mmCIF file of C-alpha atoms and ligand atoms in Angstrom:
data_model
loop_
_atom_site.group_PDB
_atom_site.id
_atom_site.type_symbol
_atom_site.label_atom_id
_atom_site.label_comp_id
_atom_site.label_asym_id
_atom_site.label_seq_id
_atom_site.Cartn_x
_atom_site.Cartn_y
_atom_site.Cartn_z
ATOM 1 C CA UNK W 30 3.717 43.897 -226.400
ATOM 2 C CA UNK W 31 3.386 41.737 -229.363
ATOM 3 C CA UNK W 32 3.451 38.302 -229.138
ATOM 4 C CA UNK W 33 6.643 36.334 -229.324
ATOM 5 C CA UNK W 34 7.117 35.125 -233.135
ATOM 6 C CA UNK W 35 9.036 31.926 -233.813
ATOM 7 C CA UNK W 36 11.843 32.749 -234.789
ATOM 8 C CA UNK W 37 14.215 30.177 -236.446
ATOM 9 C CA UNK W 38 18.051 31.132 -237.543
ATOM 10 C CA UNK W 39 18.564 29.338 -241.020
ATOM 11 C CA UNK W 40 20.573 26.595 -241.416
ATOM 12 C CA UNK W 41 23.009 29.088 -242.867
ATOM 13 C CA UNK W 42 23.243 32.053 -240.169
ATOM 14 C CA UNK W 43 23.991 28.087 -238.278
ATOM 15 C CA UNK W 44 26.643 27.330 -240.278
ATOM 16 C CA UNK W 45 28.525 30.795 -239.837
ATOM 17 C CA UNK W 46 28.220 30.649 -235.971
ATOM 18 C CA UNK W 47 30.249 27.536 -236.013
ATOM 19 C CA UNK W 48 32.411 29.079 -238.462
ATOM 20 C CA UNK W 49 33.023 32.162 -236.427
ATOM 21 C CA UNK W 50 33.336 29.686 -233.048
ATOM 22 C CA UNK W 51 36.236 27.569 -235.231
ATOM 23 C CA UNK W 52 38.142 30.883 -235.838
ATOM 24 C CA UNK W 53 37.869 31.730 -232.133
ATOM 25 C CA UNK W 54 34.896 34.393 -232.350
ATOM 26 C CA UNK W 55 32.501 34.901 -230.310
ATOM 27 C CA UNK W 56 28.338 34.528 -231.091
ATOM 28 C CA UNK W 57 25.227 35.352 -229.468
ATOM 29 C CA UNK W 58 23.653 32.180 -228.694
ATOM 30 C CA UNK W 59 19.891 32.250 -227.871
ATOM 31 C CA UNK W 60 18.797 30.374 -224.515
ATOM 32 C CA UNK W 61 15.929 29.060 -222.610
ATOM 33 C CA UNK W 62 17.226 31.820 -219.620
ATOM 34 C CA UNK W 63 18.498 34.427 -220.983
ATOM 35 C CA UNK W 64 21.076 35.284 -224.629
ATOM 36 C CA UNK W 65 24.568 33.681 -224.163
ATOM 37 C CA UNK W 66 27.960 35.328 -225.430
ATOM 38 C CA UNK W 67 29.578 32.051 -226.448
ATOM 39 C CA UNK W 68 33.125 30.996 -227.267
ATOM 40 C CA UNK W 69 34.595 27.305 -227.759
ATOM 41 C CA UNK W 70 35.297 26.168 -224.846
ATOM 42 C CA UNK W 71 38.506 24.414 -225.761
ATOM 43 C CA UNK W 72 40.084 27.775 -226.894
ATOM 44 C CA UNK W 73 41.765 29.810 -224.452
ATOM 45 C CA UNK W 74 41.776 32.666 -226.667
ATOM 46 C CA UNK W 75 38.474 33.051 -227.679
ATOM 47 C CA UNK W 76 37.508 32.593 -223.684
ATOM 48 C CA UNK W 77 39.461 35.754 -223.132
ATOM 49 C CA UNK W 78 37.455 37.562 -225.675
ATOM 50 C CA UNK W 79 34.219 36.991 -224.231
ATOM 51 C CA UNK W 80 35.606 38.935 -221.270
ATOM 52 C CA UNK W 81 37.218 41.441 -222.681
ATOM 53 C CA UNK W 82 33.725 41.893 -224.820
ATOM 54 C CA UNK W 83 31.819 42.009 -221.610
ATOM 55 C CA UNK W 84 34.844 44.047 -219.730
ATOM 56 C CA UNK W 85 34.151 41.239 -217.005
ATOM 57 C CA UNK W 86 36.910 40.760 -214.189
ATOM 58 C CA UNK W 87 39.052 37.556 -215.112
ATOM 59 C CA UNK W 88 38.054 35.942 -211.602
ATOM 60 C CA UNK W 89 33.751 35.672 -212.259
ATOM 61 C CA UNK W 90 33.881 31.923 -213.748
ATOM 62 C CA UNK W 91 31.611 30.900 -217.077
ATOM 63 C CA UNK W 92 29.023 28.573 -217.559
ATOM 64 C CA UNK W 93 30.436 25.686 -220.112
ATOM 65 C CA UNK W 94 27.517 24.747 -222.058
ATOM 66 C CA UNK W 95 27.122 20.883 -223.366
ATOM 67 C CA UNK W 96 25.010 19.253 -226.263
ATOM 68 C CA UNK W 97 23.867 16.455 -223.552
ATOM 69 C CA UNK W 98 24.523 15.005 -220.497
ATOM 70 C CA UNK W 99 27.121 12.687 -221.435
ATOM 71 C CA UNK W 100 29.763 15.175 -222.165
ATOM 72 C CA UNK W 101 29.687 15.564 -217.762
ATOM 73 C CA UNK W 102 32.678 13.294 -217.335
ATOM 74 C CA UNK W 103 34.790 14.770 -220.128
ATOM 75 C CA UNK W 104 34.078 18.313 -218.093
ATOM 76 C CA UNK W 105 34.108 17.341 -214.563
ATOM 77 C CA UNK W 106 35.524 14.706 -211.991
ATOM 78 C CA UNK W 107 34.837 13.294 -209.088
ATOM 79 C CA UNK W 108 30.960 13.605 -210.076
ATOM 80 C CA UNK W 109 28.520 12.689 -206.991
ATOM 81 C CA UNK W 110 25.345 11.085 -207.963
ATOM 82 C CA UNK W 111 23.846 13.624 -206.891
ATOM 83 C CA UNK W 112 24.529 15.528 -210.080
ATOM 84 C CA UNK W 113 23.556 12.168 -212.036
ATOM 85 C CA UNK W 114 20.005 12.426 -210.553
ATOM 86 C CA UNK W 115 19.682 16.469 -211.014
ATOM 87 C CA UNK W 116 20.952 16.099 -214.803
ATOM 88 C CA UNK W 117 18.786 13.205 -215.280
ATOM 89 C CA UNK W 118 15.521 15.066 -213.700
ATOM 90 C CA UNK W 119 16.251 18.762 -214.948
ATOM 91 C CA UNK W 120 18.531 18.363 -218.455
ATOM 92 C CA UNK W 121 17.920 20.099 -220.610
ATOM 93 C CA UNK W 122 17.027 22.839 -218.802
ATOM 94 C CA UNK W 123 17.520 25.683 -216.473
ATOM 95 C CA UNK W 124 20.175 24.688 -214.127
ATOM 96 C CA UNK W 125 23.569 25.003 -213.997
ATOM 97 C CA UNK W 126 26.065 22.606 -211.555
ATOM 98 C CA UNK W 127 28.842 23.781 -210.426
ATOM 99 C CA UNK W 128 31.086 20.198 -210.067
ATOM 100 C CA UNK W 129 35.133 19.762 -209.549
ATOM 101 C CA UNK W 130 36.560 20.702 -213.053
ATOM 102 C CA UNK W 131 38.431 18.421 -215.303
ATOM 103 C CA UNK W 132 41.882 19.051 -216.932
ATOM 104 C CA UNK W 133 40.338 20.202 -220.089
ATOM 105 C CA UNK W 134 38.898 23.060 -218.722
ATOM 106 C CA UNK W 135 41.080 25.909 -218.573
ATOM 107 C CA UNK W 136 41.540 28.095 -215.526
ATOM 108 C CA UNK W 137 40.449 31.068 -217.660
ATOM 109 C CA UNK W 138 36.740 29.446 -217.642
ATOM 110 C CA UNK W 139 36.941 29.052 -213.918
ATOM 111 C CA UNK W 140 38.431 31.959 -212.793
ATOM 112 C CA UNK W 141 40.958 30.064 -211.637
ATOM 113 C CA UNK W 142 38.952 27.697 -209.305
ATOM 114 C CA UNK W 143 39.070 24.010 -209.304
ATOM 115 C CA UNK W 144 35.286 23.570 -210.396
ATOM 116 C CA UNK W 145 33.320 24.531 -213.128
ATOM 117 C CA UNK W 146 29.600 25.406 -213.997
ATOM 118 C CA UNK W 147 28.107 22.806 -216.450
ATOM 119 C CA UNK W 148 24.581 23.472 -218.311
ATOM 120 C CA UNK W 149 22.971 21.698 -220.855
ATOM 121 C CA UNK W 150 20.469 24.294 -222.872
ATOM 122 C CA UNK W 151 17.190 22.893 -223.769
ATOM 123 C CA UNK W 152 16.645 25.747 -226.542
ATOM 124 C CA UNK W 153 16.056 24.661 -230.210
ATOM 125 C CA UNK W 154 18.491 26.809 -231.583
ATOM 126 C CA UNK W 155 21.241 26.347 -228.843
ATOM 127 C CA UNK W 156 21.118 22.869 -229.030
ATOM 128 C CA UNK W 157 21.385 22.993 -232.961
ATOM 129 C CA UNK W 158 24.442 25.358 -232.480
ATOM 130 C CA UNK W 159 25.979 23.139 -229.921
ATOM 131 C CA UNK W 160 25.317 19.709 -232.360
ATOM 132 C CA UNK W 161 27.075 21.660 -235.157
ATOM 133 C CA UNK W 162 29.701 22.826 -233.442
ATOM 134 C CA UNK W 163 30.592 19.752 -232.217
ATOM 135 C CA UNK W 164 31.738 20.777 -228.780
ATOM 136 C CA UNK W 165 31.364 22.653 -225.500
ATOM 137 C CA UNK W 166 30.441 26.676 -225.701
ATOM 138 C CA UNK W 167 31.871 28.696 -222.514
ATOM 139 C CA UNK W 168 29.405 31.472 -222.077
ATOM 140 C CA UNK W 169 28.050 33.882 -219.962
ATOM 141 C CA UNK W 170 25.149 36.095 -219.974
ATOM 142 C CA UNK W 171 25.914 38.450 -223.214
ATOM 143 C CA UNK W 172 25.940 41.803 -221.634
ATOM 144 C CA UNK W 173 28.332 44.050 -220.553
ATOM 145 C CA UNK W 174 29.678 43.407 -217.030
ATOM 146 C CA UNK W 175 27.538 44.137 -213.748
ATOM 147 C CA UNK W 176 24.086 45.599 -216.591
ATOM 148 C CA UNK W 177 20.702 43.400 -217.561
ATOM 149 C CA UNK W 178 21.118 40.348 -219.093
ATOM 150 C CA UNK W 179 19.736 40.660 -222.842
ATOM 151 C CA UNK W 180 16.671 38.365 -223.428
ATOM 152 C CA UNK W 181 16.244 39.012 -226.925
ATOM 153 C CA UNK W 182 18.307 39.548 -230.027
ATOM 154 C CA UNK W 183 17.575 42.880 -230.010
ATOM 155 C CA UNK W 184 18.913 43.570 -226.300
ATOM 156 C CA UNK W 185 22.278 41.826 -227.528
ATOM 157 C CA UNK W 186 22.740 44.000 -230.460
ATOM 158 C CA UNK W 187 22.073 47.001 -227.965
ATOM 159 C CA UNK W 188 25.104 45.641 -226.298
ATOM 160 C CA UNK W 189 27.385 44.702 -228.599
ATOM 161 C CA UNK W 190 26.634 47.431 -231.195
ATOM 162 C CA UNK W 191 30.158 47.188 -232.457
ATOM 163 C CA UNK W 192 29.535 44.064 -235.163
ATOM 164 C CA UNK W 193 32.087 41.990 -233.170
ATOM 165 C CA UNK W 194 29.094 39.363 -232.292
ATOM 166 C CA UNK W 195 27.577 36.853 -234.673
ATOM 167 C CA UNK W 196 23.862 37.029 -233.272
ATOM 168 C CA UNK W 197 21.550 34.211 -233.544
ATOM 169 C CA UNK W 198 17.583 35.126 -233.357
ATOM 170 C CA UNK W 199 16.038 32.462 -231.201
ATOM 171 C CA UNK W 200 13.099 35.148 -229.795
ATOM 172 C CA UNK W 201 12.498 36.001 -226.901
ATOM 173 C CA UNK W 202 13.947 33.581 -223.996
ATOM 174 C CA UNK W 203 11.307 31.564 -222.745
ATOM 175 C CA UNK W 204 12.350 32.282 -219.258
ATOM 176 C CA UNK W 205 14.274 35.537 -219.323
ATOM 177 C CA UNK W 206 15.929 35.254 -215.719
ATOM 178 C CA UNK W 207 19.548 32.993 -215.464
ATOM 179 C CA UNK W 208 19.873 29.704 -214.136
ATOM 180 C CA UNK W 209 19.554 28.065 -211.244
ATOM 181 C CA UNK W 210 23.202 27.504 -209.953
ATOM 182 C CA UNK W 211 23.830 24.369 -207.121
ATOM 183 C CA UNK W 212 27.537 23.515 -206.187
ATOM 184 C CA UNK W 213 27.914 20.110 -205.780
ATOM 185 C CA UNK W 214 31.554 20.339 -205.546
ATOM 186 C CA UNK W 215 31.766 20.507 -201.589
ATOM 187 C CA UNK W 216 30.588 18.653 -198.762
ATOM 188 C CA UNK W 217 26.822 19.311 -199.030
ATOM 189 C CA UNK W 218 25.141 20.554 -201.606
ATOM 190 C CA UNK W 219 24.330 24.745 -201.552
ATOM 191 C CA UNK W 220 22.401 26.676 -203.676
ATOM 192 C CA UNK W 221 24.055 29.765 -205.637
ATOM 193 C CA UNK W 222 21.981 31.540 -207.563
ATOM 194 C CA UNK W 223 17.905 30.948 -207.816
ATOM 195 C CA UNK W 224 16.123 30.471 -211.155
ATOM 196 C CA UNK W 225 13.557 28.578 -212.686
ATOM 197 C CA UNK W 226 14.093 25.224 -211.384
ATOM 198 C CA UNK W 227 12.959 25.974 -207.493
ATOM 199 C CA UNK W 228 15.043 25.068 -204.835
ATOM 200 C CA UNK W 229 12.338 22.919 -203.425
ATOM 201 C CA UNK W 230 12.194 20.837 -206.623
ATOM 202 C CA UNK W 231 16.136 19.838 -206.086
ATOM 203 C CA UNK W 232 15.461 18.927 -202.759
ATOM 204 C CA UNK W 233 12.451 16.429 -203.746
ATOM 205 C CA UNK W 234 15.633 15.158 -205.127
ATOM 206 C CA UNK W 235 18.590 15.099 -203.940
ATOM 207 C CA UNK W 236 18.090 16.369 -200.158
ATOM 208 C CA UNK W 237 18.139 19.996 -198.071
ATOM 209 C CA UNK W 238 20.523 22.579 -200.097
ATOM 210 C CA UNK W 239 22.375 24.848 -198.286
ATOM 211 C CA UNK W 240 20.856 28.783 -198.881
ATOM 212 C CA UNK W 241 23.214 31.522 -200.420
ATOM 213 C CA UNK W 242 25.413 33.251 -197.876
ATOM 214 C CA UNK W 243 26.489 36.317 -199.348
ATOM 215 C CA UNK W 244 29.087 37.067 -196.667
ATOM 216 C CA UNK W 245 31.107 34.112 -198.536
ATOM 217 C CA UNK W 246 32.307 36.263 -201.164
ATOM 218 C CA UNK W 247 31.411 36.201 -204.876
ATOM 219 C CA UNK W 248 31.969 33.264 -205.558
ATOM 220 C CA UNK W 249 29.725 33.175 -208.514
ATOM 221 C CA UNK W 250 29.096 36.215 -209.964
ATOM 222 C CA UNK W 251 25.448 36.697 -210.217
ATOM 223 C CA UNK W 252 25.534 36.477 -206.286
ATOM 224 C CA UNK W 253 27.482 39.911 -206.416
ATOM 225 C CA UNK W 254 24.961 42.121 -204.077
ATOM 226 C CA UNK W 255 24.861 44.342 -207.071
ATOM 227 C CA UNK W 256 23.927 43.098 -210.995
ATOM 228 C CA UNK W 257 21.514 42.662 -213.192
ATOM 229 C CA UNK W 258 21.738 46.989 -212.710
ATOM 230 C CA UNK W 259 19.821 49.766 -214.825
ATOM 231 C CA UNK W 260 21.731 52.901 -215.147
ATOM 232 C CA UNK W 261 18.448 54.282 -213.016
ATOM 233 C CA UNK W 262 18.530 54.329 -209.777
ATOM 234 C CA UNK W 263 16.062 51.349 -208.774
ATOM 235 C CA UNK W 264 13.671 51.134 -205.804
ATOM 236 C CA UNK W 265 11.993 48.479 -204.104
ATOM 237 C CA UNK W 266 8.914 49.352 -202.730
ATOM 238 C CA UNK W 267 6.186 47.616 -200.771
ATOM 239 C CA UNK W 268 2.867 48.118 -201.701
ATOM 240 C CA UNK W 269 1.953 49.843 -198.559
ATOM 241 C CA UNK W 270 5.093 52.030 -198.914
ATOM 242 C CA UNK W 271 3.725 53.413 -202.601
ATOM 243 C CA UNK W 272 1.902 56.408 -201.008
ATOM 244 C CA UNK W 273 5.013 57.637 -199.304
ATOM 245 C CA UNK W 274 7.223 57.043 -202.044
ATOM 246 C CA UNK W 275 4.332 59.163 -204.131
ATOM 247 C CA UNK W 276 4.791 62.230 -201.854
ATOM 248 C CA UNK W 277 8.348 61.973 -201.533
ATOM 249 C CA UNK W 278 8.271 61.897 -205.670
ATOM 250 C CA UNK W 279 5.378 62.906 -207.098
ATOM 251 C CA UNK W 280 6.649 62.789 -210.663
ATOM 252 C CA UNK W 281 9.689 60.773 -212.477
ATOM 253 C CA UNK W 282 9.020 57.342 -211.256
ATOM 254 C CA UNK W 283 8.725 54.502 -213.847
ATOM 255 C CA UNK W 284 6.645 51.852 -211.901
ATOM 256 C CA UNK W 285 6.787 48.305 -212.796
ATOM 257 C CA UNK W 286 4.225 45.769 -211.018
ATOM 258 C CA UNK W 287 3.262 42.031 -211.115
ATOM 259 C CA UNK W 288 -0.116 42.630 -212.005
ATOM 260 C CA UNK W 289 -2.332 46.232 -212.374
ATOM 261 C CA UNK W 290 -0.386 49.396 -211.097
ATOM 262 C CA UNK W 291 -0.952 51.391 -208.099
ATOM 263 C CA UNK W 292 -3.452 54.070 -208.490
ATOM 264 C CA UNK W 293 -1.362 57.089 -209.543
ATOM 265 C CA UNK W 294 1.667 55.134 -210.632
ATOM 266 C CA UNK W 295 2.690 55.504 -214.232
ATOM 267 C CA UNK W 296 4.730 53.289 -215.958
ATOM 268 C CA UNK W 297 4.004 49.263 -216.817
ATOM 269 C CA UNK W 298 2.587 46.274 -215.333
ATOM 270 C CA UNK W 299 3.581 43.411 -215.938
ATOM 271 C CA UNK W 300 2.179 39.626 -215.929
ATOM 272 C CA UNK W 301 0.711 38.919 -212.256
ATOM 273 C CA UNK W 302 2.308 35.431 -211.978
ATOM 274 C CA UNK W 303 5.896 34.973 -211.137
ATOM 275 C CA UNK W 304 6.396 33.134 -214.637
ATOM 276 C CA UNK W 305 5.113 35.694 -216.805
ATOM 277 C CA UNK W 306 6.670 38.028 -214.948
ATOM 278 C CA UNK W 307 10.080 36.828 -214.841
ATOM 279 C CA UNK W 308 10.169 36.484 -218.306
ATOM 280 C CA UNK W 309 9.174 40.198 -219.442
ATOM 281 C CA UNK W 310 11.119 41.922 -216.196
ATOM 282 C CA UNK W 311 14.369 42.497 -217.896
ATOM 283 C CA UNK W 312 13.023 43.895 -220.855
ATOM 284 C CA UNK W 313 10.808 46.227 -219.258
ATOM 285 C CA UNK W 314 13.740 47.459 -216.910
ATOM 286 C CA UNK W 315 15.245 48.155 -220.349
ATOM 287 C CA UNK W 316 12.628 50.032 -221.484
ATOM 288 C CA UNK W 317 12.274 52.228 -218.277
ATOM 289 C CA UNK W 318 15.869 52.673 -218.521
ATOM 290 C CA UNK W 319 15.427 54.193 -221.971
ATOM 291 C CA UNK W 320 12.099 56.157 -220.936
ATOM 292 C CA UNK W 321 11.827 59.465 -219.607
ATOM 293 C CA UNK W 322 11.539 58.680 -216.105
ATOM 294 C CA UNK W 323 14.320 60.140 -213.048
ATOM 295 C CA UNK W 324 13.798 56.382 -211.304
ATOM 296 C CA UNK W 325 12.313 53.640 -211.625
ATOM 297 C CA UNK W 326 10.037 51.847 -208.545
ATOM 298 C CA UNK W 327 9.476 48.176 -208.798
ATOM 299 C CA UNK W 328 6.428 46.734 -206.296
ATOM 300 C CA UNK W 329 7.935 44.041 -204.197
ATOM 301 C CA UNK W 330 6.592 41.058 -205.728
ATOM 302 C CA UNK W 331 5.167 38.404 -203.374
ATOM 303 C CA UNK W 332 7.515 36.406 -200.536
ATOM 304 C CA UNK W 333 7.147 32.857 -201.891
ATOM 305 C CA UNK W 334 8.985 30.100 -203.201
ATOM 306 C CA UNK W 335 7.861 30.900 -207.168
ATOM 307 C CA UNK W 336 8.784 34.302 -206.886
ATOM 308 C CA UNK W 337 12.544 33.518 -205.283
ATOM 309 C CA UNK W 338 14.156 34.047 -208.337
ATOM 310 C CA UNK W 339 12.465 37.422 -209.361
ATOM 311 C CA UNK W 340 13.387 38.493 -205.899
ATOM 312 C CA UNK W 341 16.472 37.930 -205.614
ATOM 313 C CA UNK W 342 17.100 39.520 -209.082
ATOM 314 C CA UNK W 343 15.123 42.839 -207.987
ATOM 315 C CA UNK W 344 17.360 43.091 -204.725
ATOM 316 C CA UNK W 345 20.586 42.843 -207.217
ATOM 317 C CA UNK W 346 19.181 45.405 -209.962
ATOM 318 C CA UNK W 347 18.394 47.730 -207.368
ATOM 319 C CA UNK W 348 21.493 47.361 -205.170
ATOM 320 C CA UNK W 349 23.346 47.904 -208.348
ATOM 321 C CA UNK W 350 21.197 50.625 -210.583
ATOM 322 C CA UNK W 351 22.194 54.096 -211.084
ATOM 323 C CA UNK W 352 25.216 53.215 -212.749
ATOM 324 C CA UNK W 353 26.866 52.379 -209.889
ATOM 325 C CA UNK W 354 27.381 48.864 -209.964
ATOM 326 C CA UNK W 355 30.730 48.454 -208.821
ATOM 327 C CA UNK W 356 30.448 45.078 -206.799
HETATM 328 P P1 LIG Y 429 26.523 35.134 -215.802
HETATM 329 O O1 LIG Y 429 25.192 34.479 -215.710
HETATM 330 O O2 LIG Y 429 26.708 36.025 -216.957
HETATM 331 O O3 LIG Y 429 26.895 35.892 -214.567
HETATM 332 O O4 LIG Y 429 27.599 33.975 -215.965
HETATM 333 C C1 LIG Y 429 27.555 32.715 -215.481
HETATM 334 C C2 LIG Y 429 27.258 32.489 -214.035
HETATM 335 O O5 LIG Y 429 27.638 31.174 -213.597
HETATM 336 C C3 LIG Y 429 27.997 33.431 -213.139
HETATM 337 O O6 LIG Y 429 27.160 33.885 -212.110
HETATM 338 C C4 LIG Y 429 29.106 32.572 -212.664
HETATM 339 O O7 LIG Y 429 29.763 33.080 -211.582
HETATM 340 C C5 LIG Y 429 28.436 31.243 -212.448
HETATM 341 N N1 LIG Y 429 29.436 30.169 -212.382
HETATM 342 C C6 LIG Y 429 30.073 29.606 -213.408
HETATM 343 N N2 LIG Y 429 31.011 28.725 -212.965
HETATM 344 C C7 LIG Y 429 30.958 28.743 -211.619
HETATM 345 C C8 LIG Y 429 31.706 28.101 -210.576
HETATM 346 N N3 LIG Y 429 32.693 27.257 -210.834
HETATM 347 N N4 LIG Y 429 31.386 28.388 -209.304
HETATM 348 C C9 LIG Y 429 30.413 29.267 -209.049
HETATM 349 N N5 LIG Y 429 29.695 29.915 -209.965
HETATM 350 C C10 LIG Y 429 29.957 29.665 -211.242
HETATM 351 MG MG1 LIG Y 430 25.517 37.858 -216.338
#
């Protein structure tokens, strides 16, 4: 792969986003996790179109995304210090709190809940947009519903091929796997979703999180047993399990592995750590999607705390591929 290039929209390309977010549009917004689809926040009718773009169910809620931490009160209420302390520690950055919404923010953010995710982005180019803009920026990943979120511009324009996105280049997300999510909007605080901030580093914090209990319902919608899907059917398989899975299928399977594949496994390893890893996985599940391969196999990465995000994604994609992601 060649390296990432720094890529820098002009001041310009800048200047049309927030032009296209003051008519209601919608623009690709690069992030530190992965691209955004983003729409003022303030504008019911652009919020609509992001999920009508994304032909995403009215009742999965979107991540409002702020220029700093300060905007928290206009967006939430009733904020616990705890969120103080994470913003403080972890702003900009990878992690998203879900806190009791305010009155500005419209039902059709929340999917009509009473709290809302809050994020402040700590890329360049998202931070420009959201300084120029002047406001908030509802978005969610920009895909379509239920498929891999796009970490590059590139992925995006796969998506949207249609021209009804303004796309901002940032490169290649630095991180390439979604947020950390923590509710803080109940009686203890619970982890959602797992990302780059660990769940260990919150509770240096702010205290033990309660873990994701799927049989709660989707409450967010990256907690959906199946997302982040190729249209390939997608296996998990432990490295002792790769000879089996080699006589069951000799041929067809696109492997992906932290580190050097299995002897007789064709298809493309990837970094060996959990960061370089997670931030080339979703790309290379695109590319096996478009490759020749029947399936693809992914080696079950490593059952520790750094690798909890990748994890958790891989048991998603896979409960989810083969183009039947219907949650
Ligand atoms: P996406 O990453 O594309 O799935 O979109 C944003 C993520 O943030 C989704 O998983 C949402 O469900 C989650 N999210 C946003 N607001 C809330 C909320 N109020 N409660 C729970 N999850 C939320
Ligand atoms: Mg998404």
């Amino acid at each position: 792969m060649p390296p990432a290039s720094p890529v820098v929209p002009t001041v310009e390309e800048i200047a049309i986003a927030v032009q296209v977010l003051r008519r209601g549009g919608l623009v690709a917004m690069p992030t530190e996790t992965v691209y955004g689809l983003a729409a003022d926040a303030r504008d019911v009718e652009a919020v609509r179109r992001i999920f009508a773009a994304k032909g995403r169910p009215a009742d999965h809620p979107l991540i409002v995304h702020l220029h700093d931490a300060s905007a928290l009160d206009l967006w939430a209420r009733e904020i616990p210090a705890s969120a103080r302390v994470l913003a403080e520690a972890f702003w900009p950055g990878p992690l998203t709190l879900v806190l009791r919404k305010s009155a500005v923010v419209d039902p059709a953010i929340t999917g009509g809940q009473d709290t809302v995710g809050l994020r402040v982005p700590a890329h360049p180019v998202a931070r420009a947009l959201l300084v120029a803009f002047g406001g908030a920026l509802a978005a969610p990943s920009a895909n379509r519903f239920g498929r891999i979120s796009p970490t590059t511009a590139a992925h995006v324009r796969e998506e949207f091929p249609g021209g009804e996105v303004w796309v901002l280049d940032g490169g290649p997300s630095e991180v390439g796997l979604e947020s950390t999510i923590i509710d803080l909007s109940g009686p203890r605080p619970r982890l959602l979703r797992p990302g780059a901030v660990a769940a260990s580093a919150i509770e240096a914090r702010i205290g033990p999180l309660e873990r994701p209990d799927d049989r709660a319902g989707p409450r967010a919608s990256g907690r959906l047993v199946a997302h982040y899907a190729p249209g390939k059917p997608l296996e998990l398989v432990d490295q002792a399990s790769v000879a089996e899975h080699l006589h069951l299928h000799p041929a067809g399977t696109h492997w992906i592995a932290p580190g050097p594949l299995p002897a007789n496994c064709a298809g493309e390893a990837l970094p060996a750590d959990a960061e370089g890893y997670a931030k080339t996985l979703y790309a290379a599940l695109r590319r096996a999607d478009a490759g020749d391969g029947l399936r693809i196999a992914a080696i079950r990465p490593p059952d520790d705390e750094a690798w909890a995000a990748v994890q958790d994604r891989l048991v998603r994609a896979a409960a989810g591929s083969g183009g039947d992601h219907a949650p």
